[in-house]
């Protein structure tokens, strides 16, 4: 007999079925025992009757919650008044004729048939594989997969090519801190894990791919923050021969269609999404992530806006130097200087003297007061790029040495291009009204970057270190 998944059982009224799953709730009423059996599709009720099948009943009495079982029996209509509207198969039950224990289970560290919000997160993360048995989390993972599939379909239909870029890549200056991977084959050399596929996607534009996307993992060794992960997933996009508005329109269409199809209960406050200049946003809302919801207590309101015309640079107080507001590959906007009749050389000089005056072609996508994406039109003029790096405090030679492949690539015919990346974790958390991105990630780390389930980070053996040509120095310098 073939297996029937729980949700399908109600289609087999009067027939015999076989189901598999975990024993959820057990109710014992003397001569009758009821189980809810849970599988990936949901719950179905099984009833054991001591009179009909005394042997099976005896075995059923031994069963404890979360044991894994196989049950065969006839699908019957539940007696009138005994229906349960809360579960999809609430009109039927399976009259058990056969029961097999597939595996036993210890008592779980917490219940898995509640929302889970009431349980301490540390313990949930330690036993994440059990936490994921929860209906809410299964629903979140399913939704996540559907959203990603929607994004893929949407972009593929529009001629975008999904390209995988390397995970072992190169450490370069600027950006966040890199996670480093020591090389065994090349002593004293390191790979870096990608903070984003930024340079690769731009190099793909040099290759002529024209329309690229990737569901990309981005790894950044930043200081811990409650709702930050050392790795997060982006929908990463790059396009050639486009202007800013082309990218914004594409993203807006993607989001509007996604909401319509996948979150029909949600209402978007305003379309087209308002495009707000950075300066105006700061003046009007004292924030470059304004929350434009009309009613902040409405969980189904989605207020999007694009913030545009960011300053190219920001002053990093701690380090006492200029940093790129987005990243150095963003095109500075010299249009106001050009209107004044300044030559390209004069624009560059002005940028070096007054970095604070320079705007850029950066844009951010904001949803309900949170940044969920960002991108820019890229700088394809390598002289301007060198000048940007100089403002950031780097020497020309050092930059050419670090990014030589990039400068070399751009000397072989580079199309104008622009791109964007959307944070999939945050987008989903907002769409699903989850309080944290950890609720939409299968195996998240804590706010301070630990995996409580596997206990990472861990130390490694002397042998492994030796192979990697690494010696651990204790704090006292030995
Ligand atoms: N790579 C950028 C980021 O991760 C996005 C972009 O400029 O496309 O923020």
CSV table of C-alpha atoms and ligand atoms in Angstrom, one decimal:
chain,number,residue,atom,x,y,z
A,1,UNK,CA,0.0,0.0,0.0
A,2,UNK,CA,1.3,3.5,-0.9
A,3,UNK,CA,1.6,6.2,1.6
A,4,UNK,CA,-1.1,9.0,1.7
A,5,UNK,CA,0.1,12.3,3.1
A,6,UNK,CA,-2.1,13.6,5.9
A,7,UNK,CA,-3.8,16.4,4.0
A,8,UNK,CA,-4.9,14.0,1.3
A,9,UNK,CA,-6.5,11.5,3.6
A,10,UNK,CA,-9.9,13.2,3.6
A,11,UNK,CA,-10.2,12.5,-0.1
A,12,UNK,CA,-10.2,8.7,0.6
A,13,UNK,CA,-13.4,8.4,2.7
A,14,UNK,CA,-14.3,4.7,3.1
A,15,UNK,CA,-10.9,3.6,1.8
A,16,UNK,CA,-7.9,2.1,3.6
A,17,UNK,CA,-4.9,4.4,3.8
A,18,UNK,CA,-1.4,4.3,5.2
A,19,UNK,CA,0.1,7.3,6.9
A,20,UNK,CA,3.5,8.1,8.4
A,21,UNK,CA,4.4,10.8,10.9
A,22,UNK,CA,5.1,12.1,14.4
A,23,UNK,CA,2.6,11.5,17.2
A,24,UNK,CA,1.5,15.0,18.1
A,25,UNK,CA,-1.3,15.1,20.7
A,26,UNK,CA,-2.5,12.0,22.5
A,27,UNK,CA,-5.9,11.7,24.2
A,28,UNK,CA,-6.8,8.6,26.1
A,29,UNK,CA,-10.4,7.9,26.9
A,30,UNK,CA,-10.4,4.5,28.5
A,31,UNK,CA,-11.3,2.2,25.7
A,32,UNK,CA,-10.5,4.7,23.0
A,33,UNK,CA,-7.2,6.4,22.2
A,34,UNK,CA,-6.8,9.3,19.8
A,35,UNK,CA,-3.6,10.5,18.3
A,36,UNK,CA,-3.0,13.4,16.0
A,37,UNK,CA,-0.3,12.3,13.5
A,38,UNK,CA,1.7,15.1,12.1
A,39,UNK,CA,3.6,15.1,8.8
A,40,UNK,CA,4.8,17.8,6.5
A,41,UNK,CA,1.3,18.6,5.3
A,42,UNK,CA,-0.4,18.8,8.6
A,43,UNK,CA,-2.4,16.7,11.1
A,44,UNK,CA,-4.8,13.8,10.9
A,45,UNK,CA,-6.6,12.1,13.7
A,46,UNK,CA,-6.2,8.4,14.3
A,47,UNK,CA,-8.4,6.4,16.6
A,48,UNK,CA,-7.6,3.1,18.3
A,49,UNK,CA,-10.5,1.1,19.6
A,50,UNK,CA,-9.8,-1.6,22.2
A,51,UNK,CA,-12.9,-3.5,21.1
A,52,UNK,CA,-12.1,-3.6,17.4
A,53,UNK,CA,-8.4,-4.2,17.5
A,54,UNK,CA,-7.2,-5.2,21.1
A,55,UNK,CA,-3.7,-5.9,20.0
A,56,UNK,CA,-3.2,-2.7,18.1
A,57,UNK,CA,-4.8,-0.9,21.0
A,58,UNK,CA,-2.3,-2.4,23.4
A,59,UNK,CA,0.6,-1.1,21.3
A,60,UNK,CA,-1.0,2.3,21.0
A,61,UNK,CA,-1.1,2.6,24.8
A,62,UNK,CA,2.8,2.6,24.8
A,63,UNK,CA,3.1,5.4,22.4
A,64,UNK,CA,4.4,8.8,23.6
A,65,UNK,CA,4.4,12.2,21.9
A,66,UNK,CA,6.9,12.7,19.0
A,67,UNK,CA,7.4,9.0,18.3
A,68,UNK,CA,7.5,8.2,14.7
A,69,UNK,CA,4.9,5.8,13.5
A,70,UNK,CA,3.2,4.1,10.6
A,71,UNK,CA,-0.6,3.6,10.8
A,72,UNK,CA,-2.9,1.8,8.4
A,73,UNK,CA,-6.7,2.0,8.6
A,74,UNK,CA,-10.0,3.1,7.1
A,75,UNK,CA,-10.8,6.8,6.6
A,76,UNK,CA,-14.2,7.4,8.3
A,77,UNK,CA,-16.3,10.4,8.8
A,78,UNK,CA,-16.1,11.7,12.3
A,79,UNK,CA,-19.3,11.3,14.4
A,80,UNK,CA,-21.5,14.4,14.2
A,81,UNK,CA,-20.4,17.1,16.6
A,82,UNK,CA,-16.8,15.7,16.8
A,83,UNK,CA,-15.5,17.6,13.8
A,84,UNK,CA,-12.4,19.9,14.4
A,85,UNK,CA,-12.4,22.9,12.2
A,86,UNK,CA,-8.9,23.9,13.3
A,87,UNK,CA,-7.3,21.2,11.2
A,88,UNK,CA,-7.7,20.6,7.5
A,89,UNK,CA,-8.6,16.9,7.9
A,90,UNK,CA,-11.0,17.8,10.8
A,91,UNK,CA,-14.0,16.0,9.3
A,92,UNK,CA,-12.5,12.6,9.2
A,93,UNK,CA,-10.4,10.2,11.3
A,94,UNK,CA,-8.5,7.0,10.6
A,95,UNK,CA,-9.8,3.9,12.3
A,96,UNK,CA,-6.5,2.2,13.0
A,97,UNK,CA,-6.0,-1.4,12.1
A,98,UNK,CA,-2.2,-1.5,12.1
A,99,UNK,CA,0.4,0.4,14.0
A,100,UNK,CA,4.2,0.2,13.7
A,101,UNK,CA,6.7,2.1,15.8
A,102,UNK,CA,9.4,3.5,13.5
A,103,UNK,CA,11.3,5.3,16.2
A,104,UNK,CA,10.9,6.4,19.8
A,105,UNK,CA,11.6,9.8,21.1
A,106,UNK,CA,12.8,11.2,24.4
A,107,UNK,CA,10.7,13.9,26.0
A,108,UNK,CA,11.3,17.1,23.9
A,109,UNK,CA,12.9,20.1,25.6
A,110,UNK,CA,9.9,22.2,24.7
A,111,UNK,CA,6.5,21.8,23.1
A,112,UNK,CA,6.5,22.0,19.3
A,113,UNK,CA,2.7,22.5,18.8
A,114,UNK,CA,2.7,26.1,20.0
A,115,UNK,CA,3.8,29.3,18.2
A,116,UNK,CA,7.2,29.1,20.1
A,117,UNK,CA,7.4,32.8,20.9
A,118,UNK,CA,6.9,31.9,24.5
A,119,UNK,CA,10.0,29.7,24.7
A,120,UNK,CA,13.5,31.1,25.4
A,121,UNK,CA,15.3,31.6,22.1
A,122,UNK,CA,18.6,30.1,23.3
A,123,UNK,CA,16.9,26.8,23.9
A,124,UNK,CA,15.0,27.0,20.6
A,125,UNK,CA,18.2,27.6,18.7
A,126,UNK,CA,20.0,24.8,20.5
A,127,UNK,CA,17.4,22.3,19.4
A,128,UNK,CA,16.6,24.1,16.1
A,129,UNK,CA,15.8,20.8,14.3
A,130,UNK,CA,13.0,20.3,16.8
A,131,UNK,CA,12.0,23.9,16.8
A,132,UNK,CA,11.5,23.6,13.0
A,133,UNK,CA,8.8,21.0,13.6
A,134,UNK,CA,6.6,23.9,14.6
A,135,UNK,CA,3.8,24.7,12.1
A,136,UNK,CA,4.7,28.4,12.0
A,137,UNK,CA,8.3,27.8,11.1
A,138,UNK,CA,7.5,25.2,8.5
A,139,UNK,CA,5.1,27.7,7.0
A,140,UNK,CA,7.8,30.4,7.0
A,141,UNK,CA,10.3,28.1,5.2
A,142,UNK,CA,7.6,27.1,2.7
A,143,UNK,CA,6.8,30.8,2.0
A,144,UNK,CA,10.5,31.5,1.7
A,145,UNK,CA,10.9,28.9,-0.9
A,146,UNK,CA,7.9,30.2,-2.8
A,147,UNK,CA,9.1,33.8,-2.7
A,148,UNK,CA,12.5,32.8,-4.0
A,149,UNK,CA,10.8,30.7,-6.8
A,150,UNK,CA,8.7,33.7,-7.7
A,151,UNK,CA,11.8,35.9,-7.9
A,152,UNK,CA,13.5,33.4,-10.1
A,153,UNK,CA,10.5,33.1,-12.5
A,154,UNK,CA,10.0,36.8,-12.6
A,155,UNK,CA,13.6,37.5,-13.6
A,156,UNK,CA,14.1,34.6,-15.9
A,157,UNK,CA,11.0,35.6,-17.9
A,158,UNK,CA,12.6,39.0,-18.4
A,159,UNK,CA,15.9,37.6,-19.7
A,160,UNK,CA,17.9,37.5,-16.6
A,161,UNK,CA,20.5,34.8,-16.2
A,162,UNK,CA,21.2,33.2,-12.8
A,163,UNK,CA,24.9,32.9,-12.3
A,164,UNK,CA,26.7,31.4,-9.3
A,165,UNK,CA,29.8,33.3,-8.2
A,166,UNK,CA,32.6,31.9,-5.9
A,167,UNK,CA,32.4,31.6,-2.2
A,168,UNK,CA,36.2,31.5,-1.9
A,169,UNK,CA,37.2,34.9,-3.1
A,170,UNK,CA,39.6,37.8,-2.4
A,171,UNK,CA,40.0,40.1,0.5
A,172,UNK,CA,39.9,43.7,-0.7
A,173,UNK,CA,39.9,47.0,1.2
A,174,UNK,CA,36.7,48.9,2.0
A,175,UNK,CA,33.4,47.3,2.9
A,176,UNK,CA,32.8,45.4,6.1
A,177,UNK,CA,35.4,43.1,7.7
A,178,UNK,CA,36.1,39.9,5.8
A,179,UNK,CA,35.8,36.4,7.0
A,180,UNK,CA,39.1,34.8,6.0
A,181,UNK,CA,39.9,31.3,5.0
A,182,UNK,CA,43.6,30.2,5.2
A,183,UNK,CA,45.0,28.4,2.2
A,184,UNK,CA,46.7,25.0,2.9
A,185,UNK,CA,48.3,24.9,-0.6
A,186,UNK,CA,49.7,28.4,-0.4
A,187,UNK,CA,51.2,29.1,3.0
A,188,UNK,CA,50.5,32.5,4.5
A,189,UNK,CA,47.8,33.2,1.9
A,190,UNK,CA,44.1,33.6,2.5
A,191,UNK,CA,40.8,33.6,0.6
A,192,UNK,CA,38.0,35.8,1.9
A,193,UNK,CA,34.3,34.8,2.0
A,194,UNK,CA,32.2,37.2,-0.2
A,195,UNK,CA,30.6,40.2,1.4
A,196,UNK,CA,28.5,40.3,-1.7
A,197,UNK,CA,29.1,39.2,-5.3
A,198,UNK,CA,29.6,42.9,-6.1
A,199,UNK,CA,32.8,42.7,-8.2
A,200,UNK,CA,31.9,39.5,-9.9
A,201,UNK,CA,28.5,40.8,-11.0
A,202,UNK,CA,30.2,43.9,-12.5
A,203,UNK,CA,32.8,41.7,-14.2
A,204,UNK,CA,29.9,39.7,-15.7
A,205,UNK,CA,28.7,42.9,-17.2
A,206,UNK,CA,32.1,43.3,-18.9
A,207,UNK,CA,31.5,39.7,-20.2
A,208,UNK,CA,28.3,40.8,-21.8
A,209,UNK,CA,25.8,38.9,-19.6
A,210,UNK,CA,23.8,42.1,-19.5
A,211,UNK,CA,21.1,40.8,-17.1
A,212,UNK,CA,22.4,38.9,-14.1
A,213,UNK,CA,20.8,37.7,-10.9
A,214,UNK,CA,21.7,35.4,-8.0
A,215,UNK,CA,20.2,34.3,-4.7
A,216,UNK,CA,23.5,35.1,-3.0
A,217,UNK,CA,24.8,34.4,0.4
A,218,UNK,CA,26.7,37.4,1.8
A,219,UNK,CA,29.2,37.0,4.7
A,220,UNK,CA,30.3,40.0,6.8
A,221,UNK,CA,32.3,39.9,9.9
A,222,UNK,CA,30.6,42.8,11.6
A,223,UNK,CA,30.1,43.6,15.2
A,224,UNK,CA,27.2,41.7,16.8
A,225,UNK,CA,23.8,43.3,16.8
A,226,UNK,CA,20.5,41.8,17.9
A,227,UNK,CA,18.9,41.3,14.5
A,228,UNK,CA,22.0,40.8,12.4
A,229,UNK,CA,23.5,37.6,11.0
A,230,UNK,CA,27.1,37.0,10.0
A,231,UNK,CA,25.6,35.5,6.8
A,232,UNK,CA,22.5,36.7,5.0
A,233,UNK,CA,20.8,36.0,1.7
A,234,UNK,CA,20.3,38.6,-1.0
A,235,UNK,CA,18.5,38.7,-4.3
A,236,UNK,CA,21.4,40.2,-6.2
A,237,UNK,CA,20.9,41.9,-9.6
A,238,UNK,CA,23.0,43.7,-12.2
A,239,UNK,CA,21.9,45.2,-15.5
A,240,UNK,CA,23.7,46.8,-18.4
A,241,UNK,CA,22.7,49.7,-20.6
A,242,UNK,CA,20.2,51.0,-18.0
A,243,UNK,CA,19.6,54.1,-15.9
A,244,UNK,CA,18.6,54.3,-12.3
A,245,UNK,CA,14.9,54.4,-13.1
A,246,UNK,CA,15.1,51.1,-15.0
A,247,UNK,CA,16.4,49.3,-11.9
A,248,UNK,CA,13.8,51.0,-9.7
A,249,UNK,CA,10.9,50.1,-12.0
A,250,UNK,CA,12.0,46.5,-12.3
A,251,UNK,CA,12.2,46.1,-8.5
A,252,UNK,CA,8.9,47.9,-8.0
A,253,UNK,CA,7.2,45.6,-10.4
A,254,UNK,CA,8.8,42.5,-8.8
A,255,UNK,CA,7.6,43.6,-5.4
A,256,UNK,CA,4.1,44.7,-6.4
A,257,UNK,CA,3.5,41.4,-8.2
A,258,UNK,CA,5.0,39.3,-5.4
A,259,UNK,CA,2.8,40.9,-2.8
A,260,UNK,CA,-0.3,40.5,-5.0
A,261,UNK,CA,0.4,36.9,-5.7
A,262,UNK,CA,1.9,35.7,-2.4
A,263,UNK,CA,0.6,38.0,0.3
A,264,UNK,CA,-2.8,39.1,-1.0
A,265,UNK,CA,-3.9,40.1,2.5
A,266,UNK,CA,-1.3,43.0,2.4
A,267,UNK,CA,-2.0,46.5,1.2
A,268,UNK,CA,0.7,48.6,-0.4
A,269,UNK,CA,0.3,52.2,0.8
A,270,UNK,CA,1.4,54.0,-2.4
A,271,UNK,CA,2.4,53.1,-5.9
A,272,UNK,CA,4.5,54.1,-7.7
A,273,UNK,CA,6.7,53.8,-4.7
A,274,UNK,CA,7.7,57.4,-3.7
A,275,UNK,CA,11.2,58.4,-4.8
A,276,UNK,CA,12.5,60.6,-2.0
A,277,UNK,CA,15.8,62.5,-2.1
A,278,UNK,CA,18.1,61.7,0.8
A,279,UNK,CA,18.2,65.4,1.8
A,280,UNK,CA,14.5,65.7,1.8
A,281,UNK,CA,14.1,62.5,3.8
A,282,UNK,CA,16.4,63.8,6.5
A,283,UNK,CA,14.7,67.1,6.6
A,284,UNK,CA,11.2,65.7,6.6
A,285,UNK,CA,11.6,62.5,8.6
A,286,UNK,CA,15.0,62.9,10.3
A,287,UNK,CA,15.8,59.5,8.8
A,288,UNK,CA,16.9,57.9,5.5
A,289,UNK,CA,14.6,55.0,6.4
A,290,UNK,CA,11.3,56.7,6.9
A,291,UNK,CA,8.3,54.7,8.0
A,292,UNK,CA,5.5,55.9,5.7
A,293,UNK,CA,2.7,53.7,6.9
A,294,UNK,CA,-0.6,55.6,7.4
A,295,UNK,CA,-1.5,53.4,10.3
A,296,UNK,CA,1.3,51.8,12.2
A,297,UNK,CA,-0.8,49.4,14.1
A,298,UNK,CA,-2.1,47.7,10.9
A,299,UNK,CA,0.0,44.6,10.4
A,300,UNK,CA,-1.0,44.3,6.8
A,301,UNK,CA,0.2,47.7,5.6
A,302,UNK,CA,3.3,47.9,3.4
A,303,UNK,CA,4.8,51.3,2.9
A,304,UNK,CA,7.6,51.3,0.4
A,305,UNK,CA,9.8,54.1,-0.8
A,306,UNK,CA,13.0,54.6,-2.7
A,307,UNK,CA,15.6,56.9,-1.2
A,308,UNK,CA,17.7,58.5,-3.9
A,309,UNK,CA,20.6,61.0,-4.3
A,310,UNK,CA,22.6,59.9,-1.3
A,311,UNK,CA,25.8,61.6,-0.5
A,312,UNK,CA,28.7,59.7,-2.0
A,313,UNK,CA,30.8,59.8,1.2
A,314,UNK,CA,30.2,59.9,4.9
A,315,UNK,CA,32.7,60.9,7.6
A,316,UNK,CA,33.7,57.9,9.8
A,317,UNK,CA,34.2,59.6,13.1
A,318,UNK,CA,36.0,56.6,14.8
A,319,UNK,CA,38.5,56.1,12.0
A,320,UNK,CA,38.7,59.8,11.1
A,321,UNK,CA,38.3,59.3,7.4
A,322,UNK,CA,35.9,59.3,4.6
A,323,UNK,CA,34.0,56.2,3.7
A,324,UNK,CA,31.8,55.4,0.8
A,325,UNK,CA,28.2,55.7,1.8
A,326,UNK,CA,27.3,52.6,-0.4
A,327,UNK,CA,30.5,51.3,-1.9
A,328,UNK,CA,33.4,52.7,-3.9
A,329,UNK,CA,32.0,51.3,-7.2
A,330,UNK,CA,29.0,53.7,-7.1
A,331,UNK,CA,29.1,56.5,-9.6
A,332,UNK,CA,29.5,60.0,-8.1
A,333,UNK,CA,27.0,62.5,-9.4
A,334,UNK,CA,28.8,65.5,-10.8
A,335,UNK,CA,25.7,66.9,-12.6
A,336,UNK,CA,25.5,70.1,-10.4
A,337,UNK,CA,29.1,70.9,-11.1
A,338,UNK,CA,28.7,70.1,-14.8
A,339,UNK,CA,25.8,72.6,-14.9
A,340,UNK,CA,28.2,75.2,-13.5
A,341,UNK,CA,30.4,74.5,-16.5
A,342,UNK,CA,33.1,72.6,-14.6
A,343,UNK,CA,35.4,70.3,-16.7
A,344,UNK,CA,35.8,66.6,-15.6
A,345,UNK,CA,39.2,67.4,-14.1
A,346,UNK,CA,37.6,70.3,-12.1
A,347,UNK,CA,34.9,67.9,-10.9
A,348,UNK,CA,37.5,65.5,-9.6
A,349,UNK,CA,39.4,68.2,-7.9
A,350,UNK,CA,36.2,69.4,-6.2
A,351,UNK,CA,35.5,65.9,-5.0
A,352,UNK,CA,38.9,65.6,-3.4
A,353,UNK,CA,38.6,69.0,-1.7
A,354,UNK,CA,34.9,68.8,-0.7
A,355,UNK,CA,33.9,65.1,-0.6
A,356,UNK,CA,30.8,66.1,1.5
A,357,UNK,CA,29.4,68.0,-1.5
A,358,UNK,CA,29.3,65.0,-3.8
A,359,UNK,CA,26.1,63.1,-4.3
A,360,UNK,CA,26.0,59.7,-5.9
A,361,UNK,CA,23.7,57.4,-7.9
A,362,UNK,CA,23.0,55.2,-4.9
A,363,UNK,CA,19.4,54.2,-4.1
A,364,UNK,CA,17.9,52.3,-1.2
A,365,UNK,CA,14.6,50.5,-0.9
A,366,UNK,CA,12.8,51.1,2.4
A,367,UNK,CA,9.8,49.2,3.8
A,368,UNK,CA,8.0,50.3,6.9
A,369,UNK,CA,11.0,52.1,8.2
A,370,UNK,CA,13.6,49.4,7.4
A,371,UNK,CA,16.2,49.3,4.7
A,372,UNK,CA,15.5,46.1,2.6
A,373,UNK,CA,17.7,46.8,-0.4
A,374,UNK,CA,20.2,49.0,-2.0
A,375,UNK,CA,22.2,49.5,-5.1
A,376,UNK,CA,23.6,52.0,-7.5
A,377,UNK,CA,24.6,53.0,-10.9
A,378,UNK,CA,28.2,52.0,-11.2
A,379,UNK,CA,31.2,54.1,-12.0
A,380,UNK,CA,32.8,52.9,-15.2
A,381,UNK,CA,35.3,55.6,-15.5
A,382,UNK,CA,38.5,54.3,-13.9
A,383,UNK,CA,40.0,57.7,-13.4
A,384,UNK,CA,37.0,58.7,-11.3
A,385,UNK,CA,37.2,55.4,-9.5
A,386,UNK,CA,40.8,56.0,-8.6
A,387,UNK,CA,39.9,59.5,-7.3
A,388,UNK,CA,37.1,58.0,-5.2
A,389,UNK,CA,39.6,55.6,-3.6
A,390,UNK,CA,42.0,58.5,-3.0
A,391,UNK,CA,39.3,60.3,-1.1
A,392,UNK,CA,38.9,57.1,1.0
A,393,UNK,CA,42.5,57.4,1.9
A,394,UNK,CA,44.1,54.8,-0.4
A,395,UNK,CA,47.2,55.3,-2.6
A,396,UNK,CA,46.7,54.9,-6.3
A,397,UNK,CA,49.4,52.2,-6.5
A,398,UNK,CA,47.9,50.3,-3.7
A,399,UNK,CA,44.4,50.3,-5.3
A,400,UNK,CA,45.8,49.3,-8.7
A,401,UNK,CA,47.6,46.4,-7.0
A,402,UNK,CA,44.5,45.3,-5.1
A,403,UNK,CA,42.0,45.7,-7.9
A,404,UNK,CA,44.2,45.3,-10.9
A,405,UNK,CA,41.8,42.7,-12.5
A,406,UNK,CA,38.9,45.2,-12.2
A,407,UNK,CA,40.9,48.0,-13.8
A,408,UNK,CA,42.2,45.7,-16.4
A,409,UNK,CA,38.7,44.4,-17.2
A,410,UNK,CA,37.3,47.9,-17.5
A,411,UNK,CA,39.9,48.6,-20.1
A,412,UNK,CA,38.4,46.1,-22.5
A,413,UNK,CA,35.0,47.7,-23.2
A,414,UNK,CA,32.7,48.0,-20.2
A,415,UNK,CA,29.0,48.8,-20.7
A,416,UNK,CA,27.2,51.3,-18.4
A,417,UNK,CA,25.6,49.3,-15.7
A,418,UNK,CA,23.6,49.4,-12.5
A,419,UNK,CA,22.4,47.0,-9.9
A,420,UNK,CA,20.7,46.4,-6.6
A,421,UNK,CA,20.4,43.8,-3.9
A,422,UNK,CA,17.4,43.0,-1.8
A,423,UNK,CA,17.8,41.4,1.6
A,424,UNK,CA,15.6,38.3,1.4
A,425,UNK,CA,15.7,37.5,5.2
A,426,UNK,CA,14.5,41.0,6.2
A,427,UNK,CA,11.9,41.2,3.4
A,428,UNK,CA,10.4,37.9,4.5
A,429,UNK,CA,10.4,38.8,8.2
A,430,UNK,CA,8.5,42.0,7.4
A,431,UNK,CA,6.0,40.3,5.0
A,432,UNK,CA,5.4,37.5,7.6
A,433,UNK,CA,5.1,39.9,10.5
A,434,UNK,CA,7.9,38.2,12.3
A,435,UNK,CA,9.8,40.0,15.0
A,436,UNK,CA,13.2,38.8,13.9
A,437,UNK,CA,14.9,37.6,10.8
A,438,UNK,CA,15.9,34.4,12.7
A,439,UNK,CA,12.2,33.3,12.4
A,440,UNK,CA,12.6,33.0,8.6
A,441,UNK,CA,16.1,31.4,8.5
A,442,UNK,CA,16.3,27.6,8.9
A,443,UNK,CA,19.5,27.6,11.0
A,444,UNK,CA,20.2,31.1,12.2
A,445,UNK,CA,23.0,32.2,14.5
A,446,UNK,CA,22.5,34.2,17.6
A,447,UNK,CA,22.8,38.0,17.6
A,448,UNK,CA,26.4,37.5,18.8
A,449,UNK,CA,27.2,35.1,15.8
A,450,UNK,CA,27.1,31.7,17.6
A,451,UNK,CA,25.4,28.6,16.3
A,452,UNK,CA,24.1,27.1,19.5
A,453,UNK,CA,23.0,23.9,17.8
A,454,UNK,CA,26.5,22.9,16.5
A,455,UNK,CA,28.4,25.0,19.0
A,456,UNK,CA,30.3,27.1,16.4
A,457,UNK,CA,32.7,28.7,16.3
A,458,UNK,CA,34.9,25.9,17.7
A,459,UNK,CA,38.5,25.3,18.1
A,460,UNK,CA,40.2,22.9,15.7
A,461,UNK,CA,43.0,20.4,16.1
A,462,UNK,CA,46.7,21.1,16.2
A,463,UNK,CA,47.0,18.9,13.1
A,464,UNK,CA,44.5,21.1,11.2
A,465,UNK,CA,46.3,24.3,12.2
A,466,UNK,CA,49.6,22.9,11.2
A,467,UNK,CA,48.4,21.9,7.8
A,468,UNK,CA,47.2,25.5,7.4
A,469,UNK,CA,50.5,26.9,8.6
A,470,UNK,CA,48.8,28.6,11.5
A,471,UNK,CA,50.1,29.0,15.0
A,472,UNK,CA,47.8,30.3,17.7
A,473,UNK,CA,49.4,32.9,19.8
A,474,UNK,CA,48.2,33.3,23.4
A,475,UNK,CA,47.3,36.7,24.7
A,476,UNK,CA,50.6,37.2,26.5
A,477,UNK,CA,52.3,37.0,23.2
A,478,UNK,CA,53.8,33.5,23.4
B,1,LIG,N1,26.4,44.7,-3.3
B,1,LIG,C1,25.6,45.8,-2.7
B,1,LIG,C2,25.2,45.4,-1.3
B,1,LIG,O1,25.3,44.3,-0.9
B,1,LIG,C3,24.3,46.0,-3.5
B,1,LIG,C4,24.6,46.6,-4.8
B,1,LIG,O2,25.2,47.6,-5.0
B,1,LIG,O3,24.1,46.0,-5.8
B,1,LIG,O4,24.6,46.3,-0.6
